[in-house]
PDB file of C-alpha atoms in Angstrom:
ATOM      1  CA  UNK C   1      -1.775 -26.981   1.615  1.00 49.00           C
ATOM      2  CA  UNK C   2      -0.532 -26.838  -1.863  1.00 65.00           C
ATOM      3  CA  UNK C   3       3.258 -27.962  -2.547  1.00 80.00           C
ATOM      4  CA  UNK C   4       3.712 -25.884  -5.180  1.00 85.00           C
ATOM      5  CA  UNK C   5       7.122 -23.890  -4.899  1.00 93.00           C
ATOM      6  CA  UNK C   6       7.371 -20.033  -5.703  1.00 93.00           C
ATOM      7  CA  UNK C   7       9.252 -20.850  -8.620  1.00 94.00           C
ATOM      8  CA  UNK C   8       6.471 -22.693  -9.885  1.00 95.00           C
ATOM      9  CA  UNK C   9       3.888 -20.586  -9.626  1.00 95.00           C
ATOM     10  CA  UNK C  10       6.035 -17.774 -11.027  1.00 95.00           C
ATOM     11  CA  UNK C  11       7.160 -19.813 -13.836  1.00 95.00           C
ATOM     12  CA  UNK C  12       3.209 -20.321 -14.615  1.00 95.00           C
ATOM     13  CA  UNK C  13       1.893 -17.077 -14.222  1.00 96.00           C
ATOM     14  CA  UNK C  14       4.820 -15.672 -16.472  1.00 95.00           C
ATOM     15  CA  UNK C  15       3.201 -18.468 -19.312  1.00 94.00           C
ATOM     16  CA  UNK C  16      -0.086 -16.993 -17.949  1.00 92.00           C
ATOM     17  CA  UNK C  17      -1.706 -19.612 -17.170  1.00 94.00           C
ATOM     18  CA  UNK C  18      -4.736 -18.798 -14.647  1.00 95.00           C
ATOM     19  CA  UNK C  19      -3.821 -21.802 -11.993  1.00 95.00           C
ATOM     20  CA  UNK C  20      -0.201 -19.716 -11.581  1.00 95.00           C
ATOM     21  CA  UNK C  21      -2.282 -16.544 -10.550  1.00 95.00           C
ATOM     22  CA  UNK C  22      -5.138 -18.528  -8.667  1.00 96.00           C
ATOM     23  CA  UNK C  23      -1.947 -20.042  -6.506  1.00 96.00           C
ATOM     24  CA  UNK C  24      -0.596 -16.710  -6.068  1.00 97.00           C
ATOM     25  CA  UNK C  25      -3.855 -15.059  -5.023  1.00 96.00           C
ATOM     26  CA  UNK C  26      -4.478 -18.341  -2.720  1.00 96.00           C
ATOM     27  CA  UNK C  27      -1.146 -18.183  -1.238  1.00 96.00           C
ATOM     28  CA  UNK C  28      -0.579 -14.688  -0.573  1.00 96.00           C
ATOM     29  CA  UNK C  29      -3.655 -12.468  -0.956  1.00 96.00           C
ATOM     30  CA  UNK C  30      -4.340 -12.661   2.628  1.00 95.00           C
ATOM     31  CA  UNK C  31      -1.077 -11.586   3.794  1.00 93.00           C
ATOM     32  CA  UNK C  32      -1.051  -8.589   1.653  1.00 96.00           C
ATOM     33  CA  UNK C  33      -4.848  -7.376   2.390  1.00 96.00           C
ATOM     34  CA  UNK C  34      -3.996  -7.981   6.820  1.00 93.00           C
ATOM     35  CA  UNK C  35      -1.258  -5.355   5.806  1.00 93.00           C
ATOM     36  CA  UNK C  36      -3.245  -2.982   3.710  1.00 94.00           C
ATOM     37  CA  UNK C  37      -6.454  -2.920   5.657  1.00 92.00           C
ATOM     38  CA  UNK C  38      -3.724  -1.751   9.001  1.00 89.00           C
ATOM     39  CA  UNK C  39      -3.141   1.392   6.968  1.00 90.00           C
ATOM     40  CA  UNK C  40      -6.972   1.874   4.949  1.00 90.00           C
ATOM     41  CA  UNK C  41      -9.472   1.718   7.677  1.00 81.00           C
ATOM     42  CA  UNK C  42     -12.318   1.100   4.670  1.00 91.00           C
ATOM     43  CA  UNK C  43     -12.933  -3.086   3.913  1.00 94.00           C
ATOM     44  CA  UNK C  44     -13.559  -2.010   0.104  1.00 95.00           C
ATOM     45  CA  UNK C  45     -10.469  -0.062  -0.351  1.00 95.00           C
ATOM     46  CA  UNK C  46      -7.856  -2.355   1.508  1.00 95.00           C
ATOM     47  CA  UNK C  47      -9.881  -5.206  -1.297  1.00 96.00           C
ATOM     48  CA  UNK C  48      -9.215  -2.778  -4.298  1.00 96.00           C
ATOM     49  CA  UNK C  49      -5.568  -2.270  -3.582  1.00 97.00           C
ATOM     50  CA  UNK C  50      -5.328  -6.297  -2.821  1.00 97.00           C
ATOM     51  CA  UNK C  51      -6.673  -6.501  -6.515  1.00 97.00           C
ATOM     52  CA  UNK C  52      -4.941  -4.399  -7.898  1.00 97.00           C
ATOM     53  CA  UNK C  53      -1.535  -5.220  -5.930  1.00 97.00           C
ATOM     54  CA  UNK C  54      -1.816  -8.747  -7.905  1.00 97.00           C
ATOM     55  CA  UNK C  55      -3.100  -7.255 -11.599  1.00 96.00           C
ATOM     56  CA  UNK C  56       0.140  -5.267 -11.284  1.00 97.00           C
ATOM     57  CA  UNK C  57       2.467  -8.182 -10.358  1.00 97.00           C
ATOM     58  CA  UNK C  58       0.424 -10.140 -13.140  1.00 96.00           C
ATOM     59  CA  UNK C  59       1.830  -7.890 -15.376  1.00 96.00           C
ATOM     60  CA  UNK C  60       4.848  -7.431 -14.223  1.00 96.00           C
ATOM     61  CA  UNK C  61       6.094 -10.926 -13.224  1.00 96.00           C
ATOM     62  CA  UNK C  62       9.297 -10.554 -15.791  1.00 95.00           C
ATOM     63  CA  UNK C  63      10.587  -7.903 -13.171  1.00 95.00           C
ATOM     64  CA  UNK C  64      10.473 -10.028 -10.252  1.00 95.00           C
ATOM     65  CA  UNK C  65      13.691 -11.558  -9.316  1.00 94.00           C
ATOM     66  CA  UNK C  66      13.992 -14.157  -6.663  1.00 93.00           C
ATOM     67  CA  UNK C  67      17.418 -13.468  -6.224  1.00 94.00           C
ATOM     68  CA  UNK C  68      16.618 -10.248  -4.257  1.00 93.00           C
ATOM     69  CA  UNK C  69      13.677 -10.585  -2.637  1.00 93.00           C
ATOM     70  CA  UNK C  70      11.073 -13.898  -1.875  1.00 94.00           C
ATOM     71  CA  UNK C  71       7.635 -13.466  -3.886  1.00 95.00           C
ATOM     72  CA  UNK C  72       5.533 -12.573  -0.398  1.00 94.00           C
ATOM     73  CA  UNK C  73       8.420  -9.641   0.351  1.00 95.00           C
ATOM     74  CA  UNK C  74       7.803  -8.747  -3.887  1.00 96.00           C
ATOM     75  CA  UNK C  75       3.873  -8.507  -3.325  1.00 97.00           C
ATOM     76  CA  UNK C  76       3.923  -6.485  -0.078  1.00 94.00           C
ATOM     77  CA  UNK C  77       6.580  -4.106  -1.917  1.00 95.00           C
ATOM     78  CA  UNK C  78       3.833  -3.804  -4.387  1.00 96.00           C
ATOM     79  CA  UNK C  79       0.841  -3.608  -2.108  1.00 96.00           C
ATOM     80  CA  UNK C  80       3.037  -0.564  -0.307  1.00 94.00           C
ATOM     81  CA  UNK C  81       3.653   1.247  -2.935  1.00 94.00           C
ATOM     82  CA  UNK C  82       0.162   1.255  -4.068  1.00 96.00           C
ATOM     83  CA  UNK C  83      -0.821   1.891  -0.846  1.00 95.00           C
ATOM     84  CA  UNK C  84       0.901   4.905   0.003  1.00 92.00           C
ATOM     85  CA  UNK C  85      -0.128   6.383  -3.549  1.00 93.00           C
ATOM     86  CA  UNK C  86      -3.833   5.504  -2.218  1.00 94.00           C
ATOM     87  CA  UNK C  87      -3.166   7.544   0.911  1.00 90.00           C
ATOM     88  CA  UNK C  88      -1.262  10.261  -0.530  1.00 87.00           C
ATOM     89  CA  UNK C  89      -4.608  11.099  -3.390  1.00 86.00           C
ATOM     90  CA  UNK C  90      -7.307  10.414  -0.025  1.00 80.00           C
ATOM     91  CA  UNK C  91      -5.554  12.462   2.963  1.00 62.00           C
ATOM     92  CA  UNK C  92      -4.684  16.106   2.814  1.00 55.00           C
ATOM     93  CA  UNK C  93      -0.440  16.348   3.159  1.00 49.00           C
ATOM     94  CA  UNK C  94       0.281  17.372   6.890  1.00 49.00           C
ATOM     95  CA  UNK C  95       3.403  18.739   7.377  1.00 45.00           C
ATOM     96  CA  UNK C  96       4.823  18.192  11.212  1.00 47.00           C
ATOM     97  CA  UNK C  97       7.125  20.179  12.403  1.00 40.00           C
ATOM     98  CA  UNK C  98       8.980  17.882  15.190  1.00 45.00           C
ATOM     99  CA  UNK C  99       9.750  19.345  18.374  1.00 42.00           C
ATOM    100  CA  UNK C 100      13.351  19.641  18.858  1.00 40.00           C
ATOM    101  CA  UNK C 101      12.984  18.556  22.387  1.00 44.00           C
ATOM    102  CA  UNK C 102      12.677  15.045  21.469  1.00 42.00           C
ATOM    103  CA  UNK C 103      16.013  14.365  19.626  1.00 42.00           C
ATOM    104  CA  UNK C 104      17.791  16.125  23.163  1.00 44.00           C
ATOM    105  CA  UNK C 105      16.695  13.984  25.252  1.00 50.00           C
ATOM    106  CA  UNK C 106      18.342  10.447  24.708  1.00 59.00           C
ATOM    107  CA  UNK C 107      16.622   7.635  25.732  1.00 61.00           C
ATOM    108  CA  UNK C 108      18.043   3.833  24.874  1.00 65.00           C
ATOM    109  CA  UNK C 109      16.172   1.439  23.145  1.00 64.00           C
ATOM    110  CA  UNK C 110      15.489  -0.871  26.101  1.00 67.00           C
ATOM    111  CA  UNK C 111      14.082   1.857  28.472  1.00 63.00           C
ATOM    112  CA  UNK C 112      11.857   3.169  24.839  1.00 58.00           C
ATOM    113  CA  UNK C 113      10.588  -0.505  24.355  1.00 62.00           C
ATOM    114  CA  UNK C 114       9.555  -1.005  27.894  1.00 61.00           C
ATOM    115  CA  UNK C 115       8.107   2.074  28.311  1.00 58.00           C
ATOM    116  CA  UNK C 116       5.887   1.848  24.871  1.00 57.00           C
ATOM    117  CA  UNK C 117       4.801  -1.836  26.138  1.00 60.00           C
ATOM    118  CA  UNK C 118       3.454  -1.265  29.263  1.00 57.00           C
ATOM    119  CA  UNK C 119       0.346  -3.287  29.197  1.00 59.00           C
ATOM    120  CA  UNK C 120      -2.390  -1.130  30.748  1.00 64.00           C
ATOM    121  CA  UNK C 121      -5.661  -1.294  28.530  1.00 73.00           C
ATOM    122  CA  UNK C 122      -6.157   2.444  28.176  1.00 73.00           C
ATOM    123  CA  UNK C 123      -2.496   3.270  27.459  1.00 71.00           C
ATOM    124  CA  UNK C 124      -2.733   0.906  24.638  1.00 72.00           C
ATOM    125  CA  UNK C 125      -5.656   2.394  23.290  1.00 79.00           C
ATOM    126  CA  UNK C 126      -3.884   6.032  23.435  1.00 79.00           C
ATOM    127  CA  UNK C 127      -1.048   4.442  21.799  1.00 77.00           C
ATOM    128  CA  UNK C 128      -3.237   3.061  18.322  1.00 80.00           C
ATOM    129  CA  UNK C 129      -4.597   6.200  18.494  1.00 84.00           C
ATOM    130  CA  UNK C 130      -1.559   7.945  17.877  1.00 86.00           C
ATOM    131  CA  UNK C 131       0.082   5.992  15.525  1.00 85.00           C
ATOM    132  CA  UNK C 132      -3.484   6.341  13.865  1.00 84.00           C
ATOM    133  CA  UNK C 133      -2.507   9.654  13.543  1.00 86.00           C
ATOM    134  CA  UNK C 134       0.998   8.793  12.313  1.00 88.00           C
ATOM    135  CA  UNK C 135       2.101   9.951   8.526  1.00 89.00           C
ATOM    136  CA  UNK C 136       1.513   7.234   5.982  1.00 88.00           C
ATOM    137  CA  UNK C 137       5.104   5.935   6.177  1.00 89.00           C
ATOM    138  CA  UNK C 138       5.827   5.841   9.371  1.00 91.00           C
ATOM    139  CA  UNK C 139       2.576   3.663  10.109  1.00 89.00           C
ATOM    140  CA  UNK C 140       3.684   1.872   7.419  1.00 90.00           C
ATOM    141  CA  UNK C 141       6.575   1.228   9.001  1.00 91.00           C
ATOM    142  CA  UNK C 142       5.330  -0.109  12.227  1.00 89.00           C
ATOM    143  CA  UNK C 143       3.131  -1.693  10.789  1.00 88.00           C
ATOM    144  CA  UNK C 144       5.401  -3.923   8.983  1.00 90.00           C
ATOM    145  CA  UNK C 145       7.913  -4.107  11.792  1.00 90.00           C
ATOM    146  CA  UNK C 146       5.314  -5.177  14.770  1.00 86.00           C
ATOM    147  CA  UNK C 147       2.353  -6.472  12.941  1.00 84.00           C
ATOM    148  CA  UNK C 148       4.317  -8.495   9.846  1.00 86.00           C
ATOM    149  CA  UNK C 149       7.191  -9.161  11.840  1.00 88.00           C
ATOM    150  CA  UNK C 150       9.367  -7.951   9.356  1.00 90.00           C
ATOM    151  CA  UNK C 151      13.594  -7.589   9.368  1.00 92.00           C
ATOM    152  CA  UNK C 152      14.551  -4.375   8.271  1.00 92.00           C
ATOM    153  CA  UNK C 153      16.370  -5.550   5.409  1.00 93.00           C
ATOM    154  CA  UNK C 154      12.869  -7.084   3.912  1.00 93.00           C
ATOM    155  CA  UNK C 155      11.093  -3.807   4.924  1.00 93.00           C
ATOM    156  CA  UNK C 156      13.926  -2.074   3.248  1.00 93.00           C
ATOM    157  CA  UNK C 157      13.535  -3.717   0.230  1.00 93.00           C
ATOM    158  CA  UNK C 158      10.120  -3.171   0.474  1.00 92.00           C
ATOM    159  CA  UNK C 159      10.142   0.880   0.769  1.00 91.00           C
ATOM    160  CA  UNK C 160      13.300   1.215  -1.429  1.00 92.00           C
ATOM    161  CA  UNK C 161      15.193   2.400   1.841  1.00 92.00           C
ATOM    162  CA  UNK C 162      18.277   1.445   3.624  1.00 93.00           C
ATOM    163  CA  UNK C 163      18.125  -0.583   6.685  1.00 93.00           C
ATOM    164  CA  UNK C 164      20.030   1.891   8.787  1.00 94.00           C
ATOM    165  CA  UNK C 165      17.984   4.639   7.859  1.00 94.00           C
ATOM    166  CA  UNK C 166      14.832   2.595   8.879  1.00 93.00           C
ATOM    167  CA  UNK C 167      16.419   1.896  11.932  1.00 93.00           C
ATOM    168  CA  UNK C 168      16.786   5.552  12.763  1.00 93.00           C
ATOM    169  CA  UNK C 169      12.900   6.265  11.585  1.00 93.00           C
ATOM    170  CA  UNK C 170      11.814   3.247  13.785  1.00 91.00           C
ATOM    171  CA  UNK C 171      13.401   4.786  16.553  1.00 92.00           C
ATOM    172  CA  UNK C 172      12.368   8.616  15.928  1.00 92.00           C
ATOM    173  CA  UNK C 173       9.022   7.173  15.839  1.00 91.00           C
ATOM    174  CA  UNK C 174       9.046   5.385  18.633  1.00 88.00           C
ATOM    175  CA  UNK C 175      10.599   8.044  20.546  1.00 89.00           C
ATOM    176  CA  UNK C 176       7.580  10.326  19.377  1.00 88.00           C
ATOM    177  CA  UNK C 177       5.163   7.882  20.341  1.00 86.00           C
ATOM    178  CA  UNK C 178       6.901   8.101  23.768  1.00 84.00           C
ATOM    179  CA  UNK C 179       6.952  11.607  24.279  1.00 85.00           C
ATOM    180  CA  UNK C 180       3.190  12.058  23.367  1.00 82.00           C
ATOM    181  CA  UNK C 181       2.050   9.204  26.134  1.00 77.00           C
ATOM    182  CA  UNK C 182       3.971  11.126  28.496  1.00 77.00           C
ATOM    183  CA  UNK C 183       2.210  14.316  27.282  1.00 73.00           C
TER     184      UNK C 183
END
């Protein structure tokens, strides 16, 4: 494994010099294609936006500032954006209309956790299938929660959101995944 320290590479890709970038891609292009390809179901197009996640931080290296954010939290803020653009021209807009029943009924985040990780095989197939059918961002959002592992102040600074208003999506979600197993 390469010792090279973020600043370093970011110091040489801002010179552009094409070892800075091949460390980058090395370093990080996996990381941001295992989170694209959980949102584009097509190989190709989770590669594309991997692509063109780093031409864009190529280019735009001067805005990235370590102060705020660490250069894999940078990249996947890129790789989202570009990635919900990609959705938003490929999938028609859906409009949900939540059922109010939901939001009555108030369940705590213990008895929601357990009850979304019960480990039967065919339950967990349901549940992929719905948050298949989940809009872009709030797959997006599980997705970096669960599958990255993510705090919410990272994914926040990812999506441009605040952390407590994440926290409230990541619970309305999970509360709709909930209500649609039981259904």
């Amino acid at each position: 494994m390469s010792t090279t320290t973020e600043t370093e590479i970011v110091a040489a890709v801002r010179k552009g010099r094409r070892e800075g970038q091949t460390e980058m891609v090395g370093r990080y292009a996996e990381r941001v294609f295992a989170m694209i390809v959980r949102q584009v179901t097509d190989v190709m197009d989770a590669q594309e936006l991997t692509q063109d996640t780093f031409l864009r931080a190529f280019s735009h290296i001067d805005s990235y500032d370590p102060q705020r954010a660490s250069l894999s939290t940078w990249l996947c803020r890129i790789a989202y954006r570009l990635t919900l653009d990609f959705l938003k021209r490929r999938r028609p807009q859906i409009v949900s209309i939540e059922d109010s029943q939901v939001w009555q009924t108030d369940i705590s985040d213990a008895e929601l956790e357990a009850e979304l990780s019960t480990g039967r095989e065919e339950r967990i197939e349901q549940l992929m299938e719905m948050v298949d059918d989940l809009p872009d961002d709030e797959r997006m959002l599980l997705t970096l929660y669960y599958f990255e592992d993510r705090p919410l102040t990272e994914i926040a600074y990812i999506t441009g959101v605040d952390p407590k208003v994440l926290a409230k999506r990541l619970y309305r979600t999970r509360k709709k995944l909930l209500k649609g197993l039981k259904n």
